Coordinates of N, CA and C in Angstrom, one line a residue:
Q281 N -7.8 -1.6 -8.8 CA -9.1 -1.6 -9.5 C -9.3 -3.0 -10.1
R282 N -8.2 -3.6 -10.6 CA -8.3 -4.9 -11.3 C -8.9 -6.0 -10.3
Y283 N -8.5 -5.9 -9.0 CA -9.1 -6.9 -8.1 C -10.6 -6.7 -7.8
I284 N -11.0 -5.4 -7.8 CA -12.4 -5.1 -7.6 C -13.1 -5.6 -8.8
D285 N -12.6 -5.4 -10.0 CA -13.2 -5.9 -11.3 C -13.4 -7.4 -11.3
E286 N -12.3 -8.1 -10.8 CA -12.3 -9.6 -10.8 C -13.3 -10.1 -9.8
L287 N -13.4 -9.4 -8.6 CA -14.4 -9.9 -7.6 C -15.8 -9.7 -8.0
A288 N -16.1 -8.7 -8.7 CA -17.4 -8.4 -9.3 C -18.5 -8.4 -8.2
L289 N -18.2 -7.8 -7.0 CA -19.1 -7.8 -5.9 C -20.3 -6.9 -6.2
P290 N -21.5 -7.2 -5.7 CA -22.7 -6.4 -6.0 C -22.7 -5.0 -5.4
S291 N -21.9 -4.7 -4.4 CA -21.9 -3.4 -3.7 C -20.5 -2.8 -3.7
P292 N -20.4 -1.5 -3.7 CA -19.1 -0.8 -3.6 C -18.3 -1.3 -2.4
V293 N -17.0 -1.4 -2.6 CA -16.1 -1.9 -1.6 C -15.3 -0.7 -1.0
P294 N -15.3 -0.5 0.3 CA -14.5 0.5 0.9 C -13.0 0.1 0.9
T295 N -12.1 0.9 0.4 CA -10.7 0.5 0.3 C -9.8 1.6 0.9
V296 N -8.7 1.2 1.4 CA -7.6 2.1 1.8 C -6.5 2.0 0.7
C297 N -6.1 3.1 0.2 CA -5.1 3.1 -0.9 C -3.9 3.9 -0.6
F298 N -2.8 3.7 -1.4 CA -1.6 4.5 -1.3 C -1.1 4.6 0.1
N299 N -1.0 3.4 0.8 CA -0.5 3.4 2.1 C -1.2 4.2 3.1
G300 N -2.5 4.4 2.9 CA -3.3 5.2 3.8 C -3.5 6.7 3.4
A301 N -2.9 7.1 2.3 CA -3.0 8.5 1.9 C -4.4 8.8 1.4
C302 N -5.2 7.8 1.1 CA -6.6 8.1 0.7 C -7.5 6.8 1.0
A303 N -8.8 7.0 1.0 CA -9.7 5.9 1.1 C -10.8 6.2 0.0
A304 N -11.4 5.2 -0.5 CA -12.4 5.3 -1.6 C -13.4 4.2 -1.6
M305 N -14.5 4.4 -2.1 CA -15.5 3.4 -2.4 C -15.2 3.0 -3.9
M306 N -15.0 1.7 -4.1 CA -14.7 1.2 -5.4 C -15.7 0.2 -5.9
S307 N -16.1 0.3 -7.2 CA -17.0 -0.6 -7.8 C -16.5 -1.1 -9.1
R308 N -17.0 -2.2 -9.5 CA -16.6 -2.9 -10.8 C -16.7 -1.9 -12.0
Q309 N -15.6 -1.7 -12.7 CA -15.6 -1.0 -13.9 C -16.2 0.4 -13.8
E310 N -16.0 1.0 -12.6 CA -16.4 2.4 -12.4 C -15.3 3.2 -11.7
P311 N -15.2 4.5 -11.9 CA -14.2 5.3 -11.2 C -14.4 5.3 -9.7
P312 N -13.3 5.2 -9.0 CA -13.4 5.2 -7.5 C -14.1 6.5 -7.0
R313 N -14.8 6.4 -5.9 CA -15.4 7.6 -5.3 C -14.6 7.9 -4.0
A314 N -13.8 9.0 -4.0 CA -12.9 9.3 -2.9 C -13.7 9.7 -1.7
L315 N -13.2 9.2 -0.5 CA -13.8 9.5 0.8 C -13.0 10.5 1.5
F316 N -11.7 10.3 1.5 CA -10.8 11.3 2.1 C -9.4 11.1 1.5
A317 N -8.6 12.1 1.5 CA -7.2 12.0 1.0 C -6.3 13.0 1.7
A318 N -5.0 12.6 1.8 CA -4.0 13.5 2.4 C -2.7 13.4 1.5
A319 N -2.5 14.4 0.7 CA -1.4 14.5 -0.2 C -0.2 15.0 0.5
L320 N 1.0 14.8 -0.1 CA 2.2 15.4 0.3 C 2.1 16.9 0.1
S321 N 2.7 17.7 0.9 CA 2.7 19.1 0.7 C 3.6 19.4 -0.5
A322 N 3.4 20.5 -1.2 CA 4.2 20.9 -2.3 C 5.7 21.0 -2.0
P323 N 6.1 21.6 -0.9 CA 7.5 21.6 -0.5 C 8.1 20.2 -0.3
A324 N 7.3 19.3 0.3 CA 7.8 18.0 0.5 C 8.0 17.2 -0.8
A325 N 7.0 17.4 -1.7 CA 7.1 16.7 -3.0 C 8.4 17.2 -3.7
R326 N 8.6 18.5 -3.7 CA 9.8 19.1 -4.4 C 11.1 18.5 -3.8
A327 N 11.1 18.5 -2.4 CA 12.3 18.1 -1.7 C 12.6 16.6 -2.0
V328 N 11.5 15.8 -2.0 CA 11.7 14.3 -2.3 C 12.2 14.1 -3.7
L329 N 11.6 14.8 -4.7 CA 12.1 14.6 -6.1 C 13.5 15.1 -6.3
A330 N 13.9 16.1 -5.6 CA 15.3 16.6 -5.7 C 16.2 15.6 -5.1
F331 N 15.8 15.0 -3.9 CA 16.7 14.0 -3.3 C 16.8 12.8 -4.2
C332 N 15.7 12.3 -4.7 CA 15.8 11.1 -5.6 C 16.6 11.4 -6.8
R333 N 16.5 12.5 -7.4 CA 17.3 12.9 -8.5 C 18.8 12.8 -8.2
D334 N 19.2 13.4 -7.0 CA 20.6 13.5 -6.6 C 21.1 12.1 -6.3
A335 N 20.2 11.2 -5.8 CA 20.6 9.8 -5.4 C 20.7 8.9 -6.6
G336 N 20.2 9.4 -7.8 CA 20.2 8.5 -9.0 C 19.1 7.5 -9.0
W337 N 17.9 7.8 -8.3 CA 16.8 6.9 -8.3 C 15.7 7.4 -9.2
C338 N 15.0 6.4 -9.8 CA 13.8 6.7 -10.6 C 12.7 6.9 -9.6
A339 N 12.0 8.1 -9.8 CA 10.9 8.4 -8.9 C 9.6 8.4 -9.7
S340 N 8.5 8.1 -9.0 CA 7.2 8.0 -9.6 C 6.2 8.8 -8.6
C341 N 5.4 9.6 -9.2 CA 4.4 10.3 -8.5 C 3.0 9.7 -8.7
C342 N 2.3 9.4 -7.5 CA 1.0 8.8 -7.6 C -0.1 9.8 -7.1
F343 N -1.1 9.9 -7.9 CA -2.2 10.9 -7.7 C -3.5 10.2 -7.4
A344 N -4.4 11.0 -6.8 CA -5.7 10.5 -6.4 C -6.5 10.0 -7.6
S345 N -6.3 10.7 -8.7 CA -7.0 10.3 -10.0 C -6.0 10.4 -11.1
G346 N -6.2 9.7 -12.2 CA -5.3 9.7 -13.3 C -4.1 8.8 -13.1
P347 N -3.3 8.6 -14.1 CA -2.2 7.7 -14.0 C -1.0 8.2 -13.1
S348 N -0.3 7.2 -12.6 CA 1.0 7.6 -11.9 C 2.0 8.0 -13.0
M349 N 2.9 8.9 -12.6 CA 3.9 9.4 -13.6 C 5.3 9.1 -13.1
A350 N 6.2 8.7 -14.1 CA 7.6 8.5 -13.8 C 8.4 9.1 -14.9
S351 N 9.7 9.3 -14.5 CA 10.6 9.9 -15.5 C 12.0 9.2 -15.4
P352 N 12.1 8.0 -15.9 CA 13.3 7.3 -15.8 C 14.4 8.0 -16.7
A353 N 15.6 8.1 -16.1 CA 16.7 8.9 -16.7 C 17.6 8.1 -17.6
D354 N 17.6 6.7 -17.4 CA 18.5 5.9 -18.2 C 17.9 4.5 -18.2
A355 N 18.6 3.6 -18.9 CA 18.1 2.2 -19.1 C 18.0 1.5 -17.7
E356 N 18.9 1.7 -16.8 CA 18.8 1.0 -15.5 C 17.6 1.5 -14.7
Q357 N 17.3 2.8 -14.7 CA 16.1 3.3 -14.1 C 14.8 2.7 -14.8
E358 N 14.9 2.6 -16.1 CA 13.7 2.0 -16.8 C 13.5 0.6 -16.4
R359 N 14.6 -0.2 -16.3 CA 14.5 -1.6 -15.8 C 13.9 -1.7 -14.5
R360 N 14.3 -0.9 -13.5 CA 13.7 -0.9 -12.2 C 12.3 -0.5 -12.2
L361 N 11.9 0.5 -13.0 CA 10.5 0.9 -13.1 C 9.7 -0.2 -13.7
R362 N 10.1 -0.9 -14.7 CA 9.4 -2.0 -15.2 C 9.2 -3.2 -14.2
E363 N 10.3 -3.4 -13.4 CA 10.2 -4.4 -12.3 C 9.1 -4.0 -11.3
F364 N 9.0 -2.7 -11.0 CA 8.0 -2.2 -10.1 C 6.6 -2.3 -10.7
E365 N 6.5 -2.0 -12.0 CA 5.2 -2.1 -12.6 C 4.7 -3.6 -12.6
E366 N 5.6 -4.5 -12.9 CA 5.2 -5.9 -12.8 C 4.8 -6.3 -11.5
L367 N 5.4 -5.8 -10.4 CA 5.1 -6.2 -9.1 C 3.7 -5.6 -8.7
E368 N 3.4 -4.4 -9.1 CA 2.2 -3.7 -8.8 C 1.0 -4.0 -9.8
G369 N 1.4 -4.5 -10.9 CA 0.3 -4.8 -11.9 C -0.2 -3.5 -12.5
T370 N 0.6 -2.5 -12.7 CA 0.1 -1.2 -13.2 C 1.2 -0.8 -14.3
V371 N 0.7 0.2 -15.1 CA 1.6 0.8 -16.1 C 1.7 2.3 -15.8
Q372 N 2.9 2.8 -15.7 CA 3.1 4.3 -15.4 C 3.2 5.1 -16.6
Q373 N 2.8 6.3 -16.6 CA 2.9 7.2 -17.7 C 4.3 7.8 -17.6
R374 N 5.1 7.7 -18.7 CA 6.5 8.3 -18.7 C 6.3 9.8 -19.1
V375 N 7.0 10.6 -18.4 CA 7.0 12.0 -18.7 C 8.5 12.5 -18.7
A376 N 8.7 13.7 -19.3 CA 10.0 14.2 -19.5 C 10.5 14.8 -18.2
D377 N 9.6 15.4 -17.4 CA 10.0 16.1 -16.2 C 8.9 16.0 -15.1
L378 N 9.2 15.3 -14.0 CA 8.2 15.2 -13.0 C 7.9 16.5 -12.3
G379 N 8.9 17.4 -12.2 CA 8.6 18.7 -11.6 C 7.6 19.5 -12.4
E380 N 7.7 19.5 -13.7 CA 6.7 20.2 -14.6 C 5.3 19.5 -14.4
A381 N 5.3 18.2 -14.3 CA 4.0 17.5 -14.1 C 3.3 17.9 -12.8
L382 N 4.1 18.0 -11.8 CA 3.6 18.5 -10.5 C 3.1 19.9 -10.6
A383 N 3.8 20.7 -11.3 CA 3.3 22.1 -11.4 C 2.0 22.2 -12.0
G384 N 1.7 21.3 -12.9 CA 0.4 21.3 -13.6 C -0.7 20.6 -12.9
G385 N -0.4 19.6 -12.1 CA -1.4 18.8 -11.5 C -1.5 18.8 -10.0
G386 N -0.6 19.5 -9.3 CA -0.7 19.6 -7.8 C 0.1 18.5 -7.2
P387 N 0.3 18.5 -5.9 CA 1.1 17.5 -5.2 C 0.5 16.1 -5.2
P388 N 1.4 15.1 -5.2 CA 0.9 13.7 -5.3 C 0.5 13.2 -3.9
L389 N -0.2 12.1 -3.9 CA -0.5 11.4 -2.6 C 0.8 10.8 -2.1
K390 N 1.6 10.3 -3.0 CA 2.9 9.7 -2.5 C 3.9 9.7 -3.7
V391 N 5.1 9.7 -3.3 CA 6.2 9.5 -4.3 C 6.9 8.1 -4.0
V392 N 7.1 7.4 -5.1 CA 7.8 6.1 -5.0 C 9.1 6.2 -5.7
A393 N 10.2 5.6 -5.0 CA 11.5 5.6 -5.7 C 11.9 4.1 -5.8
M394 N 12.3 3.7 -7.0 CA 12.8 2.4 -7.2 C 14.3 2.3 -6.9
V395 N 14.7 1.4 -6.0 CA 16.0 1.4 -5.5 C 16.6 0.0 -5.4
P396 N 17.9 -0.1 -5.3 CA 18.5 -1.5 -5.2 C 18.4 -2.1 -3.9
D397 N 18.4 -1.3 -2.8 CA 18.3 -1.8 -1.4 C 17.3 -0.9 -0.7
P398 N 16.1 -1.3 -0.6 CA 15.0 -0.5 0.1 C 15.3 -0.1 1.5
E399 N 15.8 -1.0 2.3 CA 16.1 -0.7 3.7 C 17.2 0.4 3.8
A400 N 18.3 0.2 3.1 CA 19.4 1.1 3.1 C 19.0 2.5 2.5
A401 N 18.2 2.4 1.4 CA 17.8 3.7 0.8 C 16.8 4.5 1.7
A402 N 15.9 3.7 2.4 CA 15.0 4.4 3.4 C 15.8 5.1 4.5
A403 N 16.8 4.4 5.0 CA 17.7 5.0 6.1 C 18.4 6.2 5.6
A404 N 18.9 6.2 4.4 CA 19.6 7.4 3.8 C 18.6 8.5 3.6
A405 N 17.4 8.2 3.1 CA 16.4 9.3 2.9 C 15.9 9.9 4.3
R406 N 15.8 9.0 5.3 CA 15.4 9.6 6.6 C 16.4 10.5 7.2
A407 N 17.7 10.2 6.9 CA 18.8 11.0 7.4 C 18.8 12.4 6.7
A408 N 18.3 12.4 5.5 CA 18.4 13.6 4.7 C 17.2 14.5 4.8
L409 N 16.0 13.9 5.0 CA 14.7 14.6 4.9 C 14.1 14.6 6.3
P410 N 13.6 15.8 6.8 CA 13.1 15.9 8.1 C 11.8 15.0 8.3
A411 N 11.6 14.4 9.4 CA 10.5 13.5 9.7 C 9.2 14.3 9.7
E412 N 9.2 15.6 10.0 CA 8.0 16.4 10.0 C 7.6 16.8 8.6
L413 N 8.5 16.6 7.6 CA 8.2 16.9 6.2 C 7.6 15.7 5.5
V414 N 8.2 14.5 5.7 CA 7.8 13.4 5.0 C 8.0 12.1 5.8
H415 N 7.1 11.1 5.6 CA 7.2 9.8 6.2 C 7.7 8.8 5.2
I416 N 8.8 8.0 5.5 CA 9.4 7.2 4.5 C 9.3 5.7 4.9
I417 N 8.9 4.9 3.9 CA 8.6 3.5 4.2 C 9.4 2.6 3.2
A418 N 10.1 1.6 3.7 CA 10.8 0.7 2.8 C 9.9 -0.4 2.4
A419 N 9.8 -0.7 1.1 CA 8.9 -1.8 0.6 C 9.7 -2.8 -0.1
E420 N 9.1 -3.5 -1.1 CA 9.7 -4.7 -1.7 C 10.9 -4.3 -2.6
V421 N 10.7 -3.5 -3.6 CA 11.8 -3.1 -4.5 C 11.9 -1.6 -4.6
H422 N 11.3 -0.9 -3.6 CA 11.2 0.5 -3.6 C 11.0 1.1 -2.2
I423 N 11.1 2.4 -2.2 CA 10.7 3.1 -0.9 C 9.6 4.1 -1.3
E424 N 8.8 4.5 -0.3 CA 7.6 5.3 -0.5 C 7.7 6.5 0.4
F425 N 7.4 7.7 -0.1 CA 7.4 8.9 0.6 C 5.9 9.4 0.7
I426 N 5.4 9.6 1.9 CA 4.0 10.0 2.1 C 4.0 11.1 3.2
S427 N 2.8 11.7 3.3 CA 2.7 12.7 4.3 C 3.0 12.2 5.7
P428 N 3.6 12.9 6.6 CA 3.9 12.4 8.0 C 2.7 12.1 8.8
E429 N 1.5 12.6 8.3 CA 0.3 12.4 9.0 C -0.4 11.1 8.6
V430 N 0.2 10.4 7.6 CA -0.5 9.3 6.9 C 0.1 7.9 7.4
S431 N -0.8 7.0 7.6 CA -0.4 5.6 7.7 C -1.6 4.7 7.4
K432 N -1.4 3.4 7.1 CA -2.5 2.5 6.9 C -3.4 2.5 8.2
G433 N -2.7 2.5 9.4 CA -3.5 2.4 10.6 C -4.4 3.6 10.8
Q434 N -3.9 4.8 10.5 CA -4.7 6.0 10.7 C -5.9 6.0 9.7
A435 N -5.6 5.5 8.5 CA -6.7 5.5 7.4 C -7.7 4.5 7.8
V436 N -7.3 3.3 8.3 CA -8.3 2.2 8.6 C -9.1 2.7 9.8
A437 N -8.5 3.4 10.8 CA -9.2 3.9 11.9 C -10.3 4.9 11.5
R438 N -9.9 5.8 10.6 CA -10.8 6.9 10.1 C -11.9 6.3 9.3
L439 N -11.5 5.3 8.4 CA -12.5 4.7 7.5 C -13.6 3.9 8.3
C440 N -13.1 3.2 9.3 CA -14.0 2.3 10.1 C -14.8 3.2 11.0
G441 N -14.2 4.2 11.7 CA -14.9 5.0 12.7 C -15.8 6.1 12.1
D442 N -15.3 6.8 11.1 CA -16.0 8.0 10.6 C -17.0 7.6 9.5
V443 N -16.6 6.6 8.7 CA -17.4 6.3 7.5 C -18.3 5.1 7.7
L444 N -17.7 4.0 8.2 CA -18.4 2.7 8.3 C -19.1 2.5 9.6
G445 N -18.7 3.2 10.7 CA -19.2 3.0 12.0 C -18.9 1.6 12.6
I446 N -17.7 1.1 12.3 CA -17.3 -0.2 12.8 C -16.2 0.0 13.9
P447 N -16.4 -0.6 15.1 CA -15.3 -0.5 16.1 C -14.1 -1.2 15.6
L448 N -12.9 -0.6 15.9 CA -11.7 -1.2 15.5 C -11.5 -2.6 16.2
A449 N -12.1 -2.8 17.4 CA -12.0 -4.1 18.1 C -12.6 -5.2 17.3
E450 N -13.5 -4.8 16.3 CA -14.2 -5.9 15.5 C -13.5 -6.0 14.1
V451 N -12.4 -5.4 13.9 CA -11.7 -5.4 12.6 C -10.6 -6.4 12.6
L452 N -10.5 -7.2 11.5 CA -9.5 -8.2 11.2 C -8.6 -7.6 10.0
A453 N -7.3 -7.6 10.2 CA -6.4 -7.0 9.2 C -5.3 -8.0 8.9
F454 N -4.8 -8.0 7.7 CA -3.6 -8.8 7.3 C -2.5 -7.9 6.8
G455 N -1.3 -8.3 7.1 CA -0.1 -7.5 6.6 C 1.1 -8.3 6.5
D456 N 2.1 -7.8 5.7 CA 3.3 -8.5 5.5 C 4.6 -7.6 5.6
N457 N 4.4 -6.3 5.6 CA 5.5 -5.4 5.5 C 5.5 -4.3 6.5
S458 N 6.5 -3.5 6.5 CA 6.7 -2.4 7.5 C 5.5 -1.4 7.5
N459 N 4.9 -1.2 6.3 CA 3.8 -0.2 6.2 C 2.5 -0.7 6.8
D460 N 2.5 -2.0 7.3 CA 1.3 -2.6 7.9 C 1.4 -2.5 9.4
L461 N 2.5 -2.1 10.0 CA 2.7 -2.3 11.5 C 1.6 -1.5 12.3
E462 N 1.4 -0.2 12.0 CA 0.4 0.5 12.7 C -1.0 -0.1 12.7
M463 N -1.3 -0.5 11.5 CA -2.6 -1.1 11.2 C -2.8 -2.4 12.1
L464 N -1.8 -3.3 12.0 CA -2.0 -4.5 12.8 C -2.1 -4.3 14.3
R465 N -1.4 -3.3 14.8 CA -1.4 -3.0 16.2 C -2.8 -2.4 16.6
L466 N -3.4 -1.7 15.7 CA -4.7 -0.9 16.1 C -5.9 -1.8 16.1
V467 N -6.0 -2.8 15.2 CA -7.2 -3.5 15.0 C -7.4 -4.6 16.0
G468 N -8.6 -5.2 16.1 CA -8.9 -6.2 17.0 C -8.1 -7.5 16.9
E469 N -7.8 -7.8 15.6 CA -7.0 -9.0 15.4 C -6.1 -8.7 14.2
G470 N -4.8 -8.6 14.4 CA -3.8 -8.3 13.4 C -3.1 -9.6 13.0
V471 N -3.2 -10.0 11.7 CA -2.6 -11.3 11.2 C -1.4 -11.0 10.3
A472 N -0.3 -11.5 10.6 CA 0.9 -11.4 9.7 C 0.9 -12.6 8.8
M473 N 1.2 -12.3 7.5 CA 1.3 -13.4 6.6 C 2.6 -14.2 6.9
A474 N 2.6 -15.5 6.4 CA 3.7 -16.4 6.6 C 5.0 -15.8 6.1
N475 N 4.9 -15.0 5.0 CA 6.1 -14.4 4.4 C 6.4 -13.0 4.9
A476 N 5.8 -12.6 6.0 CA 5.9 -11.2 6.5 C 7.3 -11.1 7.1
K477 N 7.8 -9.8 7.2 CA 9.0 -9.5 7.9 C 8.9 -9.9 9.4
E478 N 10.0 -10.2 10.0 CA 9.9 -10.6 11.4 C 9.3 -9.5 12.3
A479 N 9.6 -8.3 12.1 CA 9.0 -7.2 12.9 C 7.5 -7.2 12.8
V480 N 7.0 -7.5 11.6 CA 5.6 -7.5 11.4 C 5.0 -8.7 12.1
K481 N 5.6 -9.9 12.1 CA 5.1 -11.0 12.8 C 5.1 -10.8 14.3
S482 N 6.1 -10.0 14.8 CA 6.1 -9.7 16.3 C 5.0 -8.8 16.7
A483 N 4.6 -7.9 15.8 CA 3.6 -6.9 16.1 C 2.2 -7.5 16.0
A484 N 2.0 -8.6 15.2 CA 0.7 -9.2 15.0 C 0.2 -10.0 16.1
D485 N -1.1 -10.3 16.2 CA -1.7 -11.1 17.2 C -1.4 -12.6 16.8
R486 N -1.3 -12.9 15.6 CA -0.9 -14.3 15.2 C -0.4 -14.2 13.7
V487 N 0.2 -15.4 13.3 CA 0.8 -15.5 12.0 C 0.0 -16.5 11.2
C488 N -0.4 -16.1 10.0 CA -1.1 -16.9 9.0 C -0.2 -18.1 8.6
A489 N -0.9 -19.2 8.4 CA -0.1 -20.4 8.0 C 0.3 -20.4 6.5
W490 N -0.2 -19.4 5.7 CA 0.1 -19.3 4.3 C 0.8 -18.0 4.0
T491 N 1.4 -18.0 2.8 CA 2.0 -16.8 2.3 C 1.1 -16.1 1.4
N492 N 1.5 -14.9 0.9 CA 0.7 -14.2 -0.1 C 0.5 -15.0 -1.3
D493 N 1.6 -15.6 -1.8 CA 1.6 -16.4 -3.0 C 0.7 -17.6 -2.9
E494 N 0.5 -18.1 -1.7 CA -0.4 -19.2 -1.5 C -1.8 -18.8 -1.2
E495 N -2.1 -17.5 -1.5 CA -3.5 -17.0 -1.3 C -3.9 -17.1 0.1
G496 N -3.0 -16.7 1.0 CA -3.3 -16.9 2.5 C -4.5 -16.1 2.9
V497 N -4.6 -14.8 2.5 CA -5.8 -14.0 2.9 C -7.1 -14.6 2.5
A498 N -7.2 -15.1 1.2 CA -8.4 -15.7 0.7 C -8.7 -17.0 1.5
R499 N -7.7 -17.8 1.9 CA -7.9 -19.0 2.6 C -8.4 -18.7 4.0
E500 N -7.8 -17.6 4.6 CA -8.3 -17.2 6.0 C -9.7 -16.7 5.9
L501 N -10.1 -16.0 4.9 CA -11.5 -15.5 4.8 C -12.5 -16.6 4.5
E502 N -12.1 -17.5 3.7 CA -12.9 -18.7 3.5 C -13.2 -19.5 4.8
A503 N -12.2 -19.6 5.6 CA -12.3 -20.3 6.9 C -13.2 -19.5 7.8
L504 N -13.0 -18.2 7.8 CA -13.9 -17.3 8.6 C -15.3 -17.4 8.2
D505 N -15.5 -17.4 6.9 CA -16.9 -17.5 6.3 C -17.6 -18.8 6.7
A506 N -16.8 -19.9 6.8 CA -17.3 -21.2 7.1 C -17.8 -21.2 8.6
L507 N -17.3 -20.3 9.4 CA -17.7 -20.2 10.8 C -19.2 -19.8 11.0
V508 N -19.6 -19.0 10.0 CA -21.0 -18.5 10.1 C -22.0 -19.6 10.0
G509 N -22.8 -19.8 11.0 CA -23.8 -20.9 11.0 C -23.3 -22.2 11.5
R510 N -22.0 -22.2 11.8 CA -21.4 -23.5 12.3 C -21.9 -23.8 13.7
A511 N -22.2 -25.0 13.9 CA -22.6 -25.5 15.3 C -21.4 -25.3 16.3
P512 N -21.7 -24.8 17.5 CA -20.7 -24.6 18.5 C -19.9 -25.9 18.7
G513 N -18.6 -25.8 18.7 CA -17.7 -27.0 18.9 C -17.4 -27.8 17.7
A514 N -18.0 -27.5 16.6 CA -17.7 -28.2 15.3 C -16.4 -27.8 14.8
P515 N -15.7 -28.7 14.1 CA -14.3 -28.3 13.6 C -14.4 -27.3 12.5
V516 N -13.4 -26.5 12.4 CA -13.3 -25.5 11.3 C -12.7 -26.1 10.1
P517 N -13.3 -25.9 8.9 CA -12.8 -26.5 7.7 C -11.3 -26.0 7.5
G518 N -10.4 -26.9 7.2 CA -9.1 -26.5 6.9 C -8.3 -26.4 8.2
G519 N -8.9 -26.5 9.4 CA -8.2 -26.5 10.6 C -7.6 -25.2 11.0
R520 N -8.0 -24.1 10.4 CA -7.5 -22.7 10.7 C -8.5 -21.9 11.5
L521 N -8.0 -20.8 12.0 CA -8.9 -19.9 12.8 C -9.4 -20.6 14.0

């Protein structure tokens, strides 16, 4: 929401959220208008929370509306949760028991677990939890548990095809992590950021010259915007695209 507020665009912006678990139209300083959502099943959410508890990981539940909730059990879990909050730019609501929170509010769109080694933690979780129950993604300082039917690629395809009427062949997408793989393969041009994982770079059509921290997406879009109205054969500002 903070980026939508900063952009202050005159029209609502179609967005894919929670790794594809939902899509919404978002406007400046207004609540999102949900277009579609796919939450974890109640049995999946309970199994994930139990696994995280037994593994000693701090878990967070993310919902379509309202704050995300977490229940750090000790100082180390609180430290990892704060690290995650700083990365995401959000603040989570602390609750005494996530199980009780789920009982009152229904299953979450995803569960996030803050872990010391995301790749190793994701491998351990995949070995313990059936693939038909939950899809597991390794991220920066955490792993994510979502419905097995959900991915960014599936959500982008549904948003573009069913809501916006845009062929995927005309879609440009940027990604840097494992959760972007399906999306980059589906769209007309998939671009991996300079700081992307090697698997992501291999799946993309090309690699951006800049990283996320260098505002690579904004630079690419500015160069693309400069192409509009440009005379055939004229150089592209910045030498990109």
